[in-house]
Amino acid sequence: MQQTNDQLWKKCLEIFADNVTAEQYKVWFEPISQIDYSDNRLTLLVPSQYFYEKLEHQFIELLSSTLHRVYGKQVKLVYKYYQVGREPSTAVSLTSARPSPAAMPRHGVSSNPFAREEVADIDAQLNPSYNFENYCDSVSNRVARTIGEAIANDPKQKTFNPLFIFGAPGVGKTHLIQAIGIRIKEVAPQNRVLYITARLFESQFTSASLKGKVNEFINFYQSIDTLIIDDIQDFIGKTATQGAFFHIFNHLVHNNKQLVLASDCAPGNMEGMEKRLVSRFNMGVVAELEQPDYALRLDVLHQKSEQDGVELPEEVVEFIAQNVTGSIRELEGMVLSILVHASALGREINIDLARKVLSHSVKVSKRTVNFDTITQKVAGYYDIDPDLIFSKSRKREISDARQMVMYMAKKHAKMPLKTIGTRLARTHATVIYACNNIEQRLPIEKQLQNDIAAIESQLLG
């Protein structure tokens, strides 16, 4: 008797449960649901892109062997997740990197991309969720983003060539450079775009050298219209690879093709990279992605919680943004950790749970210092109603308290001046004036020094 789709998937779950710990099963397999199985194509619904990446990285062997055993060797695995809550219109589908033997290799597979039969129709290797629409904007990344969009919106214009983006790990370089590629394919579908990591490029070059196919390798890469290379710093110390890339670089630029490069460090800090390459990296535009500022961290957290379909309390969002300051990747990972802990422990997501989870990874402030906390403490110190700080009143005592809130929000909550102004319905210029006014008075006014010390003691003690 032929088994139904639900029975087949239930059998898979039983195998998964037998091969992982109870906690791993609860966290990584229970949330998966089968959407459809037809024409040897199994579609699974997962909570998020991060969830898909984790499955592919950590459990692909178990998934592959189990699905082949239950569904047959020709099964093709497709993941689907919703970018916004449970809204079907925002669904994204991704093919597994371990397809059936008859399927073409895809993302992350070093297959010989410079083979002649692939030149006519290449896979750009772009992740569809890494687009500009999902890329949060702030002062810390605005220059790089603006240049990237200019390149992507007008592929024929080569004002910024090459574009060299650098920044610490996890600040959003990969997302930005892939967003450029995705937009170019939207604007000019005929444009031959390829995203690749420097490590995979080097591996392919080594393989081509051993097989005597270096010319084919170089010819393939010289046929690309927009070449996007991630982690270009991995070329350091690889003299032969640098030499091959040098020729590819020159050919592409000479033929008005676009290069987009990303690195953990600036060109000038690349010891071990040939000077002739470094000089070419600097011939276009070099843009830095700085560590995410407070406003960007808030936006990322709101977007991440929305994508995962979970509403995080605002105090939890602000708490994470204040304490996880290193990278966007860390912020997204922290949201996932909190969700997993809440699910595994059967607890609601609140500030206490967030504090417990974050304590394992970062040094957490003794107290949460956010805008609302500052407002309450300042109002309490001056013995006024907190609502008056948000009013249009120009009374001296209200105005002084309002300026103190602006000063404290900038200093201790690390909030951008524009955000502070928005919260108080004031202009950016008003916030600048208030902060400068206090900073200029502070060295010469003893009472102001005492006021600030008292308020900070309540905030930070």
Short mmCIF file of N, CA, C and O in Angstrom, two decimals, residues 49 83 126-136 141 145 165 170-183 195 228 230 260 262 289 300 303 307 328-329 332:
data_model
loop_
_atom_site.label_atom_id
_atom_site.label_comp_id
_atom_site.label_asym_id
_atom_site.label_seq_id
_atom_site.Cartn_x
_atom_site.Cartn_y
_atom_site.Cartn_z
N GLN A 49 15.59 32.35 7.12
CA GLN A 49 16.77 32.05 6.31
C GLN A 49 17.89 31.49 7.18
O GLN A 49 18.60 30.57 6.79
N GLN A 83 9.45 36.03 4.62
CA GLN A 83 10.28 37.16 5.04
C GLN A 83 9.56 38.03 6.06
O GLN A 83 10.19 38.64 6.91
N LEU A 126 23.57 34.20 -6.27
CA LEU A 126 23.07 35.27 -5.39
C LEU A 126 21.94 34.75 -4.52
O LEU A 126 21.05 34.03 -5.00
N ASN A 127 21.96 35.12 -3.27
CA ASN A 127 20.90 34.76 -2.33
C ASN A 127 19.77 35.79 -2.47
O ASN A 127 19.99 36.97 -2.21
N PRO A 128 18.58 35.37 -2.88
CA PRO A 128 17.50 36.34 -3.16
C PRO A 128 17.09 37.19 -1.96
O PRO A 128 16.52 38.27 -2.12
N SER A 129 17.37 36.72 -0.75
CA SER A 129 16.97 37.51 0.43
C SER A 129 17.97 38.61 0.74
O SER A 129 17.70 39.51 1.54
N TYR A 130 19.15 38.58 0.10
CA TYR A 130 20.15 39.63 0.30
C TYR A 130 19.90 40.76 -0.69
O TYR A 130 20.70 40.99 -1.59
N ASN A 131 18.79 41.46 -0.53
CA ASN A 131 18.46 42.54 -1.46
C ASN A 131 18.46 43.88 -0.73
O ASN A 131 18.59 43.95 0.48
N PHE A 132 18.30 44.96 -1.49
CA PHE A 132 18.31 46.30 -0.90
C PHE A 132 17.08 46.53 -0.02
O PHE A 132 17.14 47.28 0.95
N GLU A 133 15.96 45.89 -0.37
CA GLU A 133 14.75 46.07 0.41
C GLU A 133 14.93 45.55 1.84
O GLU A 133 14.31 46.07 2.77
N ASN A 134 15.77 44.54 2.02
CA ASN A 134 16.01 43.97 3.35
C ASN A 134 17.25 44.56 4.02
O ASN A 134 17.62 44.10 5.11
N TYR A 135 17.88 45.52 3.38
CA TYR A 135 19.13 46.07 3.90
C TYR A 135 18.85 47.34 4.70
O TYR A 135 18.48 48.37 4.13
N CYS A 136 18.98 47.26 6.01
CA CYS A 136 18.68 48.41 6.87
C CYS A 136 19.70 49.52 6.66
O CYS A 136 20.89 49.26 6.50
N ASN A 141 26.36 52.98 7.44
CA ASN A 141 26.54 52.26 6.16
C ASN A 141 26.04 53.03 4.95
O ASN A 141 26.02 52.52 3.85
N ARG A 145 26.21 52.09 0.87
CA ARG A 145 24.92 51.71 0.28
C ARG A 145 24.56 52.63 -0.89
O ARG A 145 24.11 52.16 -1.94
N ILE A 165 34.58 47.55 -0.82
CA ILE A 165 33.90 47.74 0.46
C ILE A 165 34.65 46.98 1.55
O ILE A 165 34.97 45.80 1.36
N GLY A 170 30.80 40.66 9.90
CA GLY A 170 29.44 40.73 10.42
C GLY A 170 28.73 42.06 10.29
O GLY A 170 27.62 42.21 10.79
N VAL A 171 29.34 43.05 9.59
CA VAL A 171 28.70 44.36 9.51
C VAL A 171 27.80 44.51 8.29
O VAL A 171 27.20 45.57 8.09
N GLY A 172 27.68 43.47 7.47
CA GLY A 172 26.75 43.51 6.34
C GLY A 172 27.37 43.62 4.97
O GLY A 172 26.68 43.98 4.01
N LYS A 173 28.65 43.29 4.83
CA LYS A 173 29.32 43.41 3.53
C LYS A 173 28.72 42.45 2.51
O LYS A 173 28.42 42.84 1.37
N THR A 174 28.57 41.18 2.91
CA THR A 174 28.04 40.18 1.98
C THR A 174 26.64 40.54 1.51
O THR A 174 26.31 40.41 0.32
N HIS A 175 25.81 41.00 2.43
CA HIS A 175 24.45 41.39 2.07
C HIS A 175 24.47 42.53 1.04
O HIS A 175 23.77 42.47 0.01
N LEU A 176 25.30 43.52 1.29
CA LEU A 176 25.33 44.69 0.40
C LEU A 176 25.83 44.33 -1.00
O LEU A 176 25.22 44.73 -2.00
N ILE A 177 26.92 43.59 -1.09
CA ILE A 177 27.47 43.30 -2.42
C ILE A 177 26.55 42.37 -3.21
O ILE A 177 26.47 42.45 -4.44
N GLN A 178 25.84 41.47 -2.50
CA GLN A 178 24.89 40.62 -3.22
C GLN A 178 23.66 41.43 -3.63
O GLN A 178 23.07 41.17 -4.69
N ALA A 179 23.27 42.41 -2.82
CA ALA A 179 22.15 43.27 -3.18
C ALA A 179 22.46 44.02 -4.48
O ALA A 179 21.57 44.22 -5.32
N ILE A 180 23.71 44.43 -4.65
CA ILE A 180 24.12 45.09 -5.90
C ILE A 180 23.89 44.16 -7.07
O ILE A 180 23.34 44.54 -8.11
N GLY A 181 24.34 42.91 -6.92
CA GLY A 181 24.17 41.94 -8.00
C GLY A 181 22.72 41.66 -8.32
O GLY A 181 22.33 41.56 -9.49
N ILE A 182 21.90 41.52 -7.29
CA ILE A 182 20.47 41.24 -7.49
C ILE A 182 19.80 42.39 -8.23
O ILE A 182 19.01 42.17 -9.17
N ARG A 183 20.09 43.63 -7.81
CA ARG A 183 19.48 44.78 -8.49
C ARG A 183 19.94 44.87 -9.95
O ARG A 183 19.13 45.20 -10.84
N TYR A 195 28.63 36.15 -8.26
CA TYR A 195 29.12 36.35 -6.90
C TYR A 195 29.92 35.12 -6.51
O TYR A 195 29.48 33.98 -6.71
N ILE A 228 31.62 39.93 -8.62
CA ILE A 228 31.53 40.29 -7.20
C ILE A 228 32.32 39.26 -6.40
O ILE A 228 31.97 38.08 -6.40
N ASP A 230 33.85 38.22 -2.65
CA ASP A 230 33.75 38.43 -1.21
C ASP A 230 35.04 37.95 -0.53
O ASP A 230 35.70 37.04 -1.01
N VAL A 260 33.09 44.43 -8.00
CA VAL A 260 32.68 44.79 -6.65
C VAL A 260 33.42 43.84 -5.71
O VAL A 260 33.27 42.63 -5.81
N ALA A 262 34.84 42.92 -1.63
CA ALA A 262 34.60 43.12 -0.20
C ALA A 262 35.73 42.50 0.59
O ALA A 262 36.27 41.44 0.23
N LEU A 289 32.19 50.04 5.75
CA LEU A 289 30.98 49.75 6.53
C LEU A 289 31.40 49.75 7.99
O LEU A 289 32.15 48.87 8.42
N VAL A 300 17.61 46.60 12.60
CA VAL A 300 17.93 45.20 12.31
C VAL A 300 17.11 44.27 13.21
O VAL A 300 16.56 43.26 12.76
N GLN A 303 13.46 44.25 12.16
CA GLN A 303 13.29 43.50 10.92
C GLN A 303 13.43 42.00 11.17
O GLN A 303 12.65 41.19 10.65
N GLN A 307 10.63 39.16 10.46
CA GLN A 307 10.87 38.05 9.55
C GLN A 307 10.58 36.71 10.21
O GLN A 307 10.08 35.78 9.58
N ILE A 328 26.03 43.06 12.93
CA ILE A 328 24.66 42.70 12.59
C ILE A 328 24.47 41.20 12.77
O ILE A 328 23.41 40.73 13.21
N ARG A 329 25.47 40.43 12.42
CA ARG A 329 25.39 38.97 12.56
C ARG A 329 25.15 38.57 14.01
O ARG A 329 24.35 37.67 14.30
N GLU A 332 21.44 39.31 14.96
CA GLU A 332 20.51 38.31 14.44
C GLU A 332 20.64 37.00 15.20
O GLU A 332 19.64 36.33 15.49
#
